[in-house]
Amino acid sequence: MGRLDGKVAIVTGGGKGLGRAFCFGLAKEGAKVVMAVHRLDEEATKAAKEIETKGGYALEVDVTKEEDTQRMAEETVKKFGRIDILVNNAAYYYGVGRKLFYEVSSEEWDRALAVGAKGAWLCAKAVFPQMKKQGKGKIINLSSETVFSPTKGMIHYVTSKAAVIGITRVLAGELGQYGICVNAVAPGFTDTAASRTIGSIEKFDVSSIPLGRVGVPEDVIGSVIFFASDDSDFVSGQTLLVDGARRVH
Amino acid sequence: MGRLKNKVAIVTGGGRGLGKTYCLRMAEEEAKIVVADILDREAEETVSEIKAKGGNAIAIKADVTSEADTQRMAEETVKKFGRIDILVNSAGYYYGMVRKPFNEVSSEEWDKAMLVNAKGTWLCCKAVFPQMKKQGKGKIINVSSEAVFAPTKGFIHYTASKAAVIGITRVLAGELGQYGICVNVIVPGVVDTAATRTYINIEKFDIGSVPLGRVELPEDVVGSVVFFASDDSDFVSGQSLLIDGARRVH
């Protein structure tokens, strides 16, 4: 028996990298997964077909558009009858580049904050009425180890991921009365195609990681399942780093 | 199948309160449990309850402030079950503690809190380390307190000792990562146990300060212990997780 049998989960940015790993990890525990992707390109379409074979469903959503997020919630309820879990994973990260703070353009800044921060808020807003009706819910936001480090570059990305922690804390305060738990997971530098646009995995200084290796998407799944499952029903407002102990919080 | 099948877990302070709850839940997840406690009768009681439900457990009388006791605890565990996969450092000086301002705490009370809560945690880690190192993997779960994350009034010795536990957790995460040993710390809030009821009227606890709207129960904490004890957290180490209904955020 799966730990998420009978639950319905939405994962934004679910077509690639970490998001895709979360989709299949949640499905393996018995959840019906809605894979929300920005665009059903070749890679996402392949993932979408695969999640459908596991009883899931895929749709296109721009998380920066309120009407898109509302439609995402409506389609989920129409398709599966409920929403138990939301994983806010969509981010402006792929190809973001490691630019110094004065090299980041105003447009890049706005884009990072729109997807990473506003997008998480809009998706939470969209699923809230249904979770409130159910009297229970789990929202898992993706932050980043970069927030806990003296990171060089990517100020817009890091700022958006710090904002996610603020969103997590306020929502934990406001939604606790409805039995909705809101937590953040902060992965370290994880070996994905997106990370490889930022830096070389092979050249990453693994001696800075006590557990001695660069993280892979599978390392993060267990923590997402924990926050999605009943095991964390009295945990809310918290931020958990998943980074091999490179930073401690 | 249980999530801790074939694992061997030592729980200090497993005779009552939170520690006992950890023992029972980890036994449900099919771990073999070593109930270590200075209170041997209570430890035996926990063992009986585990066995009554078809689990496997032994009791070991151990004072975590005695290095000889903690070494014997590890040795007896290996002798009986052949390995040590999980250590939950739940033993603490808490029961019967009185809420006093910082200038009314005696030197003896200060020393006892630091001895049991901080040094005891370190000694138990030292004791299980050689076996976990040999196995190439291990999980150590320490127990801190929400008091560390709040403008707590009173209990300076207890709160300082529980902050020390976070320091211990971080250094051990740094030092033991190379052996595949993960060290994390859970941080419960005000939990309704017999120990808590010795210093607070739980009925008068302001649940308005808890977003999840109720007093915390021992059962609320066990899921996080299982998470940190299981393979699900194999890349998580050095971290502190609050379990308090969102009363404080970290």
Short mmCIF file of C-alpha atoms in Angstrom, two decimals:
data_model
loop_
_atom_site.label_atom_id
_atom_site.label_comp_id
_atom_site.label_asym_id
_atom_site.label_seq_id
_atom_site.Cartn_x
_atom_site.Cartn_y
_atom_site.Cartn_z
CA MET A 1 0.00 0.00 0.00
CA GLY A 2 1.30 3.41 -0.95
CA ARG A 3 1.67 6.22 1.55
CA LEU A 4 -0.31 8.56 -0.71
CA ASP A 5 -3.07 6.19 -1.83
CA GLY A 6 -6.21 8.10 -2.75
CA LYS A 7 -4.47 11.48 -2.76
CA VAL A 8 -4.34 13.88 -5.67
CA ALA A 9 -1.17 15.91 -6.23
CA ILE A 10 -0.34 18.80 -8.55
CA VAL A 11 3.33 19.32 -9.42
CA THR A 12 4.20 22.51 -11.30
CA GLY A 13 7.23 22.42 -13.56
CA GLY A 14 6.61 18.69 -13.59
CA GLY A 15 7.90 17.85 -17.05
CA LYS A 16 11.62 17.94 -16.39
CA GLY A 17 14.38 17.59 -13.82
CA LEU A 18 13.33 17.68 -10.17
CA GLY A 19 9.64 18.22 -10.96
CA ARG A 20 9.51 15.11 -13.10
CA ALA A 21 11.20 13.10 -10.33
CA PHE A 22 8.59 14.39 -7.85
CA CYS A 23 5.75 13.39 -10.19
CA PHE A 24 6.93 9.80 -10.46
CA GLY A 25 7.92 9.61 -6.79
CA LEU A 26 4.45 10.72 -5.69
CA ALA A 27 2.78 8.40 -8.24
CA LYS A 28 4.82 5.47 -6.91
CA GLU A 29 3.30 6.11 -3.46
CA GLY A 30 -0.17 5.86 -4.96
CA ALA A 31 -1.05 9.51 -5.64
CA LYS A 32 -2.89 10.61 -8.78
CA VAL A 33 -0.51 13.19 -10.21
CA VAL A 34 -1.32 16.25 -12.27
CA MET A 35 1.86 17.16 -14.11
CA ALA A 36 1.66 20.89 -14.82
CA VAL A 37 4.14 22.05 -17.43
CA HIS A 38 4.79 25.42 -19.02
CA ARG A 39 4.89 23.97 -22.49
CA LEU A 40 4.35 20.44 -23.75
CA ASP A 41 7.58 20.35 -25.72
CA GLU A 42 9.15 17.09 -26.80
CA GLU A 43 10.66 16.21 -23.41
CA ALA A 44 7.57 17.23 -21.42
CA THR A 45 5.28 15.35 -23.80
CA LYS A 46 7.28 12.20 -23.21
CA ALA A 47 7.00 12.66 -19.43
CA ALA A 48 3.28 13.45 -19.79
CA LYS A 49 2.64 10.20 -21.66
CA GLU A 50 4.52 8.30 -19.00
CA ILE A 51 2.61 9.87 -16.09
CA GLU A 52 -0.66 9.05 -17.86
CA THR A 53 0.30 5.37 -17.81
CA LYS A 54 0.57 5.75 -14.00
CA GLY A 55 -2.97 7.14 -13.76
CA GLY A 56 -1.83 10.76 -13.92
CA TYR A 57 -2.69 13.70 -16.14
CA ALA A 58 -0.71 16.48 -17.76
CA LEU A 59 -1.66 20.05 -18.63
CA GLU A 60 -0.05 23.27 -19.80
CA VAL A 61 0.06 26.09 -17.28
CA ASP A 62 1.85 29.40 -17.08
CA VAL A 63 2.07 29.81 -13.30
CA THR A 64 2.50 33.58 -13.68
CA LYS A 65 -1.04 33.85 -15.06
CA GLU A 66 -3.81 33.74 -12.48
CA GLU A 67 -6.40 32.40 -14.95
CA ASP A 68 -4.03 29.56 -15.87
CA THR A 69 -3.55 28.54 -12.24
CA GLN A 70 -7.31 28.70 -11.65
CA ARG A 71 -7.89 26.47 -14.66
CA MET A 72 -5.24 24.08 -13.38
CA ALA A 73 -7.11 23.68 -10.07
CA GLU A 74 -10.49 23.37 -11.82
CA GLU A 75 -9.28 20.73 -14.26
CA THR A 76 -7.71 18.77 -11.41
CA VAL A 77 -10.97 18.72 -9.45
CA LYS A 78 -12.93 17.85 -12.60
CA LYS A 79 -10.57 15.02 -13.45
CA PHE A 80 -9.84 13.57 -10.00
CA GLY A 81 -12.43 15.10 -7.64
CA ARG A 82 -10.00 16.62 -5.12
CA ILE A 83 -6.62 18.30 -4.47
CA ASP A 84 -4.56 17.05 -1.54
CA ILE A 85 -1.04 18.10 -2.46
CA LEU A 86 0.52 21.00 -4.34
CA VAL A 87 4.23 20.98 -5.12
CA ASN A 88 5.30 24.45 -6.24
CA ASN A 89 8.35 23.47 -8.24
CA ALA A 90 8.14 25.69 -11.34
CA ALA A 91 11.01 28.17 -11.44
CA TYR A 92 13.02 30.37 -13.74
CA TYR A 93 16.23 28.38 -13.46
CA TYR A 94 17.02 26.66 -16.75
CA GLY A 95 19.57 28.80 -18.53
CA VAL A 96 19.41 31.51 -15.86
CA GLY A 97 23.20 31.94 -16.05
CA ARG A 98 25.56 32.87 -13.25
CA LYS A 99 25.62 36.65 -13.72
CA LEU A 100 26.80 39.13 -11.11
CA PHE A 101 24.14 41.27 -9.49
CA TYR A 102 24.81 44.32 -11.67
CA GLU A 103 24.73 42.26 -14.86
CA VAL A 104 21.20 40.93 -14.30
CA SER A 105 18.69 42.84 -16.38
CA SER A 106 15.46 44.24 -15.04
CA GLU A 107 13.55 41.83 -17.28
CA GLU A 108 15.46 38.83 -15.93
CA TRP A 109 14.78 39.98 -12.36
CA ASP A 110 11.05 40.35 -13.06
CA ARG A 111 10.90 36.96 -14.76
CA ALA A 112 12.59 35.15 -11.83
CA LEU A 113 10.30 36.77 -9.27
CA ALA A 114 7.21 36.24 -11.43
CA VAL A 115 7.74 32.50 -11.85
CA GLY A 116 9.45 31.62 -8.57
CA ALA A 117 7.60 33.82 -6.10
CA LYS A 118 4.35 35.08 -7.62
CA GLY A 119 3.78 31.75 -9.35
CA ALA A 120 3.97 29.86 -6.04
CA TRP A 121 1.54 32.31 -4.46
CA LEU A 122 -0.92 32.12 -7.36
CA CYS A 123 -0.90 28.31 -7.36
CA ALA A 124 -1.50 28.26 -3.59
CA LYS A 125 -4.40 30.69 -4.11
CA ALA A 126 -5.81 28.47 -6.83
CA VAL A 127 -5.85 25.23 -4.80
CA PHE A 128 -6.86 26.83 -1.49
CA PRO A 129 -10.69 26.73 -1.87
CA GLN A 130 -10.64 23.00 -2.61
CA MET A 131 -8.17 22.19 0.20
CA LYS A 132 -10.24 24.32 2.59
CA LYS A 133 -13.35 22.37 1.61
CA GLN A 134 -11.51 19.10 2.29
CA GLY A 135 -10.28 20.36 5.69
CA LYS A 136 -6.76 19.26 4.93
CA GLY A 137 -3.99 19.90 2.45
CA LYS A 138 -0.25 19.87 1.88
CA ILE A 139 1.64 22.59 0.04
CA ILE A 140 5.33 22.02 -0.62
CA ASN A 141 7.35 24.92 -1.96
CA LEU A 142 10.78 24.57 -3.51
CA SER A 143 13.40 26.92 -2.14
CA SER A 144 17.14 26.53 -2.65
CA GLU A 145 20.37 26.03 -0.75
CA THR A 146 21.62 29.18 -2.49
CA VAL A 147 19.51 31.18 0.00
CA PHE A 148 21.58 29.71 2.84
CA SER A 149 24.94 30.29 1.17
CA PRO A 150 27.15 33.22 0.25
CA THR A 151 26.11 32.57 -3.34
CA LYS A 152 27.90 34.38 -6.13
CA GLY A 153 25.62 35.30 -8.98
CA MET A 154 21.95 34.57 -9.74
CA ILE A 155 20.71 37.29 -7.39
CA HIS A 156 17.26 37.24 -9.02
CA TYR A 157 16.94 33.46 -8.68
CA VAL A 158 18.20 33.44 -5.08
CA THR A 159 15.89 36.31 -4.17
CA SER A 160 12.90 34.45 -5.61
CA LYS A 161 13.85 31.37 -3.59
CA ALA A 162 14.18 33.44 -0.41
CA ALA A 163 10.74 34.91 -1.13
CA VAL A 164 9.42 31.35 -1.25
CA ILE A 165 10.39 30.95 2.41
CA GLY A 166 8.41 34.09 3.28
CA ILE A 167 5.42 32.75 1.34
CA THR A 168 5.75 29.41 3.17
CA ARG A 169 5.74 31.05 6.60
CA VAL A 170 2.78 33.35 6.01
CA LEU A 171 0.71 30.59 4.42
CA ALA A 172 1.52 28.28 7.35
CA GLY A 173 0.18 30.98 9.66
CA GLU A 174 -2.93 31.72 7.61
CA LEU A 175 -3.87 28.20 6.49
CA GLY A 176 -3.21 26.21 9.67
CA GLN A 177 -6.81 26.76 10.79
CA TYR A 178 -7.97 24.79 7.73
CA GLY A 179 -5.62 21.89 8.40
CA ILE A 180 -3.37 22.90 5.51
CA CYS A 181 0.37 22.43 6.12
CA VAL A 182 2.84 24.50 4.12
CA ASN A 183 6.54 23.67 4.10
CA ALA A 184 9.59 24.39 1.97
CA VAL A 185 12.24 22.01 0.67
CA ALA A 186 15.61 23.55 -0.18
CA PRO A 187 17.75 21.29 -2.38
CA GLY A 188 21.43 21.84 -2.93
CA PHE A 189 23.07 21.87 -6.35
CA THR A 190 21.36 18.90 -8.00
CA ASP A 191 22.48 17.15 -11.16
CA THR A 192 19.78 18.09 -13.68
CA ALA A 193 19.86 19.43 -17.23
CA ALA A 194 18.94 22.86 -15.80
CA SER A 195 21.81 22.81 -13.30
CA ARG A 196 24.18 21.90 -16.10
CA THR A 197 23.30 25.20 -17.78
CA ILE A 198 24.55 26.97 -14.62
CA GLY A 199 27.73 25.09 -13.80
CA SER A 200 29.77 21.97 -14.38
CA ILE A 201 28.65 19.07 -12.20
CA GLU A 202 32.03 17.40 -12.71
CA LYS A 203 33.91 20.45 -11.42
CA PHE A 204 31.68 20.95 -8.38
CA ASP A 205 33.74 20.83 -5.18
CA VAL A 206 32.32 17.70 -3.56
CA SER A 207 34.65 18.14 -0.58
CA SER A 208 32.26 20.92 0.49
CA ILE A 209 29.53 18.26 0.85
CA PRO A 210 29.93 16.08 3.95
CA LEU A 211 27.99 13.25 2.31
CA GLY A 212 30.61 13.38 -0.43
CA ARG A 213 28.73 13.68 -3.71
CA VAL A 214 26.54 15.99 -5.77
CA GLY A 215 22.82 15.43 -5.23
CA VAL A 216 20.60 13.76 -7.81
CA PRO A 217 16.84 14.33 -8.20
CA GLU A 218 16.09 11.04 -6.42
CA ASP A 219 17.73 12.44 -3.25
CA VAL A 220 15.00 15.03 -2.88
CA ILE A 221 11.94 12.82 -3.45
CA GLY A 222 11.86 11.34 0.08
CA SER A 223 11.53 14.77 1.68
CA VAL A 224 8.72 15.78 -0.69
CA ILE A 225 6.87 12.54 0.08
CA PHE A 226 7.36 13.17 3.81
CA PHE A 227 5.81 16.64 3.60
CA ALA A 228 3.03 15.29 1.36
CA SER A 229 2.20 12.39 3.69
CA ASP A 230 0.31 12.15 6.97
CA ASP A 231 3.64 11.68 8.76
CA SER A 232 4.10 15.47 8.71
CA ASP A 233 0.58 16.47 9.78
CA PHE A 234 1.84 18.67 12.66
CA VAL A 235 4.77 20.15 10.71
CA SER A 236 4.13 23.48 8.99
CA GLY A 237 6.02 26.66 8.16
CA GLN A 238 9.35 24.86 8.10
CA THR A 239 12.24 24.80 5.65
CA LEU A 240 14.25 21.60 5.17
CA LEU A 241 17.59 21.59 3.37
CA VAL A 242 18.35 18.52 1.27
CA ASP A 243 21.96 19.01 0.32
CA GLY A 244 24.16 16.34 1.90
CA ALA A 245 24.84 18.63 4.90
CA ARG A 246 26.69 21.24 2.82
CA ARG A 247 24.76 23.91 4.73
CA VAL A 248 22.98 23.46 8.03
CA HIS A 249 19.74 25.09 9.04
CA MET B 1 6.57 -3.96 4.42
CA GLY B 2 7.78 -1.72 7.19
CA ARG B 3 9.96 1.22 6.24
CA LEU B 4 12.59 0.24 8.84
CA LYS B 5 12.59 -3.50 8.21
CA ASN B 6 15.87 -5.20 9.24
CA LYS B 7 17.13 -2.01 10.92
CA VAL B 8 18.20 -1.87 14.55
CA ALA B 9 17.31 1.27 16.50
CA ILE B 10 18.45 2.43 19.92
CA VAL B 11 16.13 4.90 21.63
CA THR B 12 17.45 6.51 24.79
CA GLY B 13 14.77 7.59 27.23
CA GLY B 14 12.54 4.99 25.61
CA GLY B 15 10.80 4.08 28.86
CA ARG B 16 8.20 6.81 28.81
CA GLY B 17 6.86 9.96 27.16
CA LEU B 18 8.07 10.88 23.68
CA GLY B 19 10.86 8.28 23.69
CA LYS B 20 8.37 5.49 24.27
CA THR B 21 6.20 6.72 21.40
CA TYR B 22 9.24 6.63 19.08
CA CYS B 23 9.93 3.02 20.12
CA LEU B 24 6.37 1.89 19.44
CA ARG B 25 6.13 3.55 16.02
CA MET B 26 9.56 2.40 14.84
CA ALA B 27 8.64 -1.13 15.94
CA GLU B 28 5.50 -0.85 13.80
CA GLU B 29 7.83 0.01 10.91
CA GLU B 30 9.56 -3.33 11.70
CA ALA B 31 12.76 -2.03 13.26
CA LYS B 32 14.27 -4.03 16.12
CA ILE B 33 14.22 -1.73 19.11
CA VAL B 34 16.67 -1.27 21.97
CA VAL B 35 14.86 0.61 24.70
CA ALA B 36 17.61 2.29 26.68
CA ASP B 37 16.61 4.05 29.86
CA ILE B 38 17.88 4.75 33.33
CA LEU B 39 14.39 3.69 34.42
CA ASP B 40 14.65 -0.05 33.81
CA ARG B 41 11.11 -0.93 34.86
CA GLU B 42 9.64 1.56 32.40
CA ALA B 43 12.00 0.30 29.67
CA GLU B 44 10.79 -3.28 30.26
CA GLU B 45 7.21 -2.04 30.02
CA THR B 46 7.91 -0.51 26.59
CA VAL B 47 9.51 -3.80 25.49
CA SER B 48 6.43 -5.74 26.64
CA GLU B 49 4.15 -3.47 24.65
CA ILE B 50 6.27 -3.89 21.52
CA LYS B 51 6.35 -7.67 21.92
CA ALA B 52 2.61 -7.81 22.53
CA LYS B 53 2.19 -6.32 19.06
CA GLY B 54 4.54 -8.87 17.53
CA GLY B 55 7.65 -6.67 17.49
CA ASN B 56 11.20 -7.39 18.53
CA ALA B 57 12.81 -5.38 21.35
CA ILE B 58 15.12 -5.53 24.34
CA ALA B 59 15.61 -3.22 27.29
CA ILE B 60 18.99 -1.95 28.43
CA LYS B 61 19.45 0.00 31.63
CA ALA B 62 21.75 2.87 30.80
CA ASP B 63 22.64 6.25 32.27
CA VAL B 64 23.57 8.36 29.24
CA THR B 65 25.86 10.53 31.35
CA SER B 66 28.11 7.53 32.02
CA GLU B 67 30.49 6.73 29.18
CA ALA B 68 30.82 3.14 30.41
CA ASP B 69 27.03 2.76 30.27
CA THR B 70 26.75 4.14 26.73
CA GLN B 71 29.57 1.86 25.54
CA ARG B 72 27.87 -1.14 27.12
CA MET B 73 24.58 -0.08 25.51
CA ALA B 74 26.21 -0.17 22.06
CA GLU B 75 28.02 -3.46 22.77
CA GLU B 76 24.90 -5.21 24.04
CA THR B 77 22.96 -3.99 21.02
CA VAL B 78 25.51 -5.43 18.59
CA LYS B 79 25.68 -8.66 20.60
CA LYS B 80 21.92 -9.08 20.53
CA PHE B 81 20.99 -7.78 17.07
CA GLY B 82 24.30 -7.70 15.17
CA ARG B 83 24.14 -4.05 14.10
CA ILE B 84 23.14 -0.46 14.91
CA ASP B 85 21.39 1.54 12.19
CA ILE B 86 19.54 4.21 14.13
CA LEU B 87 20.16 6.14 17.34
CA VAL B 88 17.45 8.40 18.74
CA ASN B 89 18.86 10.56 21.52
CA SER B 90 15.64 11.15 23.37
CA ALA B 91 16.84 10.88 26.98
CA GLY B 92 16.63 14.28 28.61
CA TYR B 93 16.52 16.14 31.85
CA TYR B 94 13.04 17.57 31.61
CA TYR B 95 10.66 15.74 33.93
CA GLY B 96 9.89 17.74 37.04
CA MET B 97 11.76 20.81 35.88
CA VAL B 98 10.41 24.04 37.35
CA ARG B 99 9.97 27.24 35.34
CA LYS B 100 12.40 29.61 37.09
CA PRO B 101 13.95 32.90 35.93
CA PHE B 102 17.60 32.62 34.87
CA ASN B 103 18.93 34.04 38.14
CA GLU B 104 17.07 31.48 40.24
CA VAL B 105 18.43 28.39 38.49
CA SER B 106 21.06 26.74 40.68
CA SER B 107 24.50 25.75 39.48
CA GLU B 108 23.58 22.09 40.12
CA GLU B 109 20.44 22.34 37.97
CA TRP B 110 22.47 23.97 35.17
CA ASP B 111 25.10 21.24 35.29
CA LYS B 112 22.52 18.46 35.26
CA ALA B 113 20.71 19.82 32.19
CA MET B 114 23.98 20.18 30.28
CA LEU B 115 25.18 16.78 31.47
CA VAL B 116 22.11 14.77 30.46
CA ASN B 117 20.94 16.68 27.40
CA ALA B 118 24.21 17.76 25.79
CA LYS B 119 26.95 15.47 27.04
CA GLY B 120 24.63 12.44 27.10
CA THR B 121 23.79 13.00 23.44
CA TRP B 122 27.46 13.28 22.52
CA LEU B 123 28.43 10.16 24.51
CA CYS B 124 25.74 8.04 22.87
CA CYS B 125 26.90 9.18 19.42
CA LYS B 126 30.47 8.28 20.35
CA ALA B 127 29.31 4.86 21.49
CA VAL B 128 27.44 3.90 18.30
CA PHE B 129 29.89 5.50 15.86
CA PRO B 130 32.36 2.58 15.41
CA GLN B 131 29.54 0.20 14.46
CA MET B 132 27.82 2.67 12.12
CA LYS B 133 31.19 3.45 10.52
CA LYS B 134 31.74 -0.26 9.94
CA GLN B 135 28.32 -0.53 8.30
CA GLY B 136 28.99 2.50 6.09
CA LYS B 137 25.65 4.04 6.97
CA GLY B 138 23.75 5.27 9.99
CA LYS B 139 21.07 7.64 11.21
CA ILE B 140 21.35 9.71 14.34
CA ILE B 141 18.32 11.70 15.43
CA ASN B 142 18.76 14.22 18.21
CA VAL B 143 15.98 15.98 20.05
CA SER B 144 16.03 19.73 20.61
CA SER B 145 13.12 21.94 21.68
CA GLU B 146 10.94 24.72 20.33
CA ALA B 147 12.06 26.65 23.43
CA VAL B 148 15.29 27.38 21.52
CA PHE B 149 13.33 29.12 18.75
CA ALA B 150 11.11 31.19 21.04
CA PRO B 151 11.59 34.08 23.47
CA THR B 152 11.21 31.49 26.22
CA LYS B 153 10.76 32.66 29.79
CA GLY B 154 12.42 30.38 32.30
CA PHE B 155 14.27 27.08 31.77
CA ILE B 156 17.52 28.77 30.73
CA HIS B 157 19.51 25.63 31.56
CA TYR B 158 17.15 23.36 29.64
CA THR B 159 16.93 25.72 26.66
CA ALA B 160 20.72 26.21 26.55
CA SER B 161 21.21 22.43 26.62
CA LYS B 162 18.70 21.97 23.78
CA ALA B 163 20.50 24.66 21.74
CA ALA B 164 23.72 22.75 22.41
CA VAL B 165 22.08 19.71 20.82
CA ILE B 166 21.79 21.68 17.57
CA GLY B 167 25.52 22.44 17.72
CA ILE B 168 26.27 18.76 18.29
CA THR B 169 24.06 17.86 15.34
CA ARG B 170 25.83 20.25 12.97
CA VAL B 171 29.37 19.21 13.90
CA LEU B 172 28.52 15.52 13.69
CA ALA B 173 26.86 16.04 10.31
CA GLY B 174 30.12 17.59 9.14
CA GLU B 175 32.37 14.94 10.67
CA LEU B 176 30.33 11.80 9.97
CA GLY B 177 29.07 12.50 6.44
CA GLN B 178 32.11 10.76 4.97
CA TYR B 179 30.94 7.52 6.61
CA GLY B 180 27.40 7.81 5.25
CA ILE B 181 26.04 8.74 8.67
CA CYS B 182 23.28 11.36 8.68
CA VAL B 183 22.69 13.41 11.82
CA ASN B 184 19.56 15.54 12.18
CA VAL B 185 17.60 17.10 15.00
CA ILE B 186 13.87 17.18 15.58
CA VAL B 187 12.40 20.10 17.48
CA PRO B 188 9.04 19.38 19.12
CA GLY B 189 6.85 22.07 20.62
CA VAL B 190 5.01 21.84 23.93
CA VAL B 191 3.89 18.21 23.82
CA ASP B 192 1.20 16.84 26.11
CA THR B 193 3.19 14.32 28.18
CA ALA B 194 3.38 13.54 31.88
CA ALA B 195 6.67 15.45 31.99
CA THR B 196 5.15 18.57 30.43
CA ARG B 197 2.25 18.38 32.86
CA THR B 198 4.70 18.69 35.77
CA TYR B 199 5.34 22.34 34.89
CA ILE B 200 2.37 23.53 32.87
CA ASN B 201 -1.41 23.32 32.97
CA ILE B 202 -1.90 21.99 29.47
CA GLU B 203 -5.60 22.89 29.48
CA LYS B 204 -4.61 26.55 29.82
CA PHE B 205 -2.06 26.43 26.98
CA ASP B 206 -2.82 29.20 24.47
CA ILE B 207 -3.73 27.21 21.37
CA GLY B 208 -4.45 30.52 19.65
CA SER B 209 -0.66 30.69 19.19
CA VAL B 210 -0.65 27.42 17.24
CA PRO B 211 -1.80 27.83 13.60
CA LEU B 212 -2.79 24.15 13.45
CA GLY B 213 -5.05 24.91 16.38
CA ARG B 214 -4.42 22.32 19.06
CA VAL B 215 -2.02 21.03 21.67
CA GLU B 216 0.71 18.76 20.34
CA LEU B 217 0.61 15.03 21.13
CA PRO B 218 3.48 12.53 21.15
CA GLU B 219 1.99 10.88 18.05
CA ASP B 220 2.52 14.13 16.13
CA VAL B 221 6.30 13.79 16.40
CA VAL B 222 6.81 10.17 15.36
CA GLY B 223 6.39 10.66 11.61
CA SER B 224 9.41 12.97 11.52
CA VAL B 225 11.49 10.47 13.49
CA VAL B 226 10.63 7.72 11.01
CA PHE B 227 11.50 10.07 8.13
CA PHE B 228 14.95 10.85 9.51
CA ALA B 229 15.48 7.16 10.40
CA SER B 230 14.46 5.91 6.95
CA ASP B 231 16.19 5.87 3.57
CA ASP B 232 13.91 8.74 2.49
CA SER B 233 16.31 11.18 4.17
CA ASP B 234 19.61 9.71 2.97
CA PHE B 235 20.82 13.06 1.57
CA VAL B 236 19.53 15.14 4.50
CA SER B 237 21.98 15.84 7.31
CA GLY B 238 22.77 18.60 9.78
CA GLN B 239 19.22 19.93 9.70
CA SER B 240 16.74 21.01 12.38
CA LEU B 241 13.04 20.34 11.82
CA LEU B 242 10.39 21.97 13.99
CA ILE B 243 7.29 19.93 14.71
CA ASP B 244 5.00 22.32 16.51
CA GLY B 245 1.92 23.04 14.43
CA ALA B 246 3.66 26.08 12.86
CA ARG B 247 3.85 27.97 16.16
CA ARG B 248 7.42 28.92 15.25
CA VAL B 249 8.94 28.80 11.79
CA HIS B 250 12.49 27.89 10.90
#
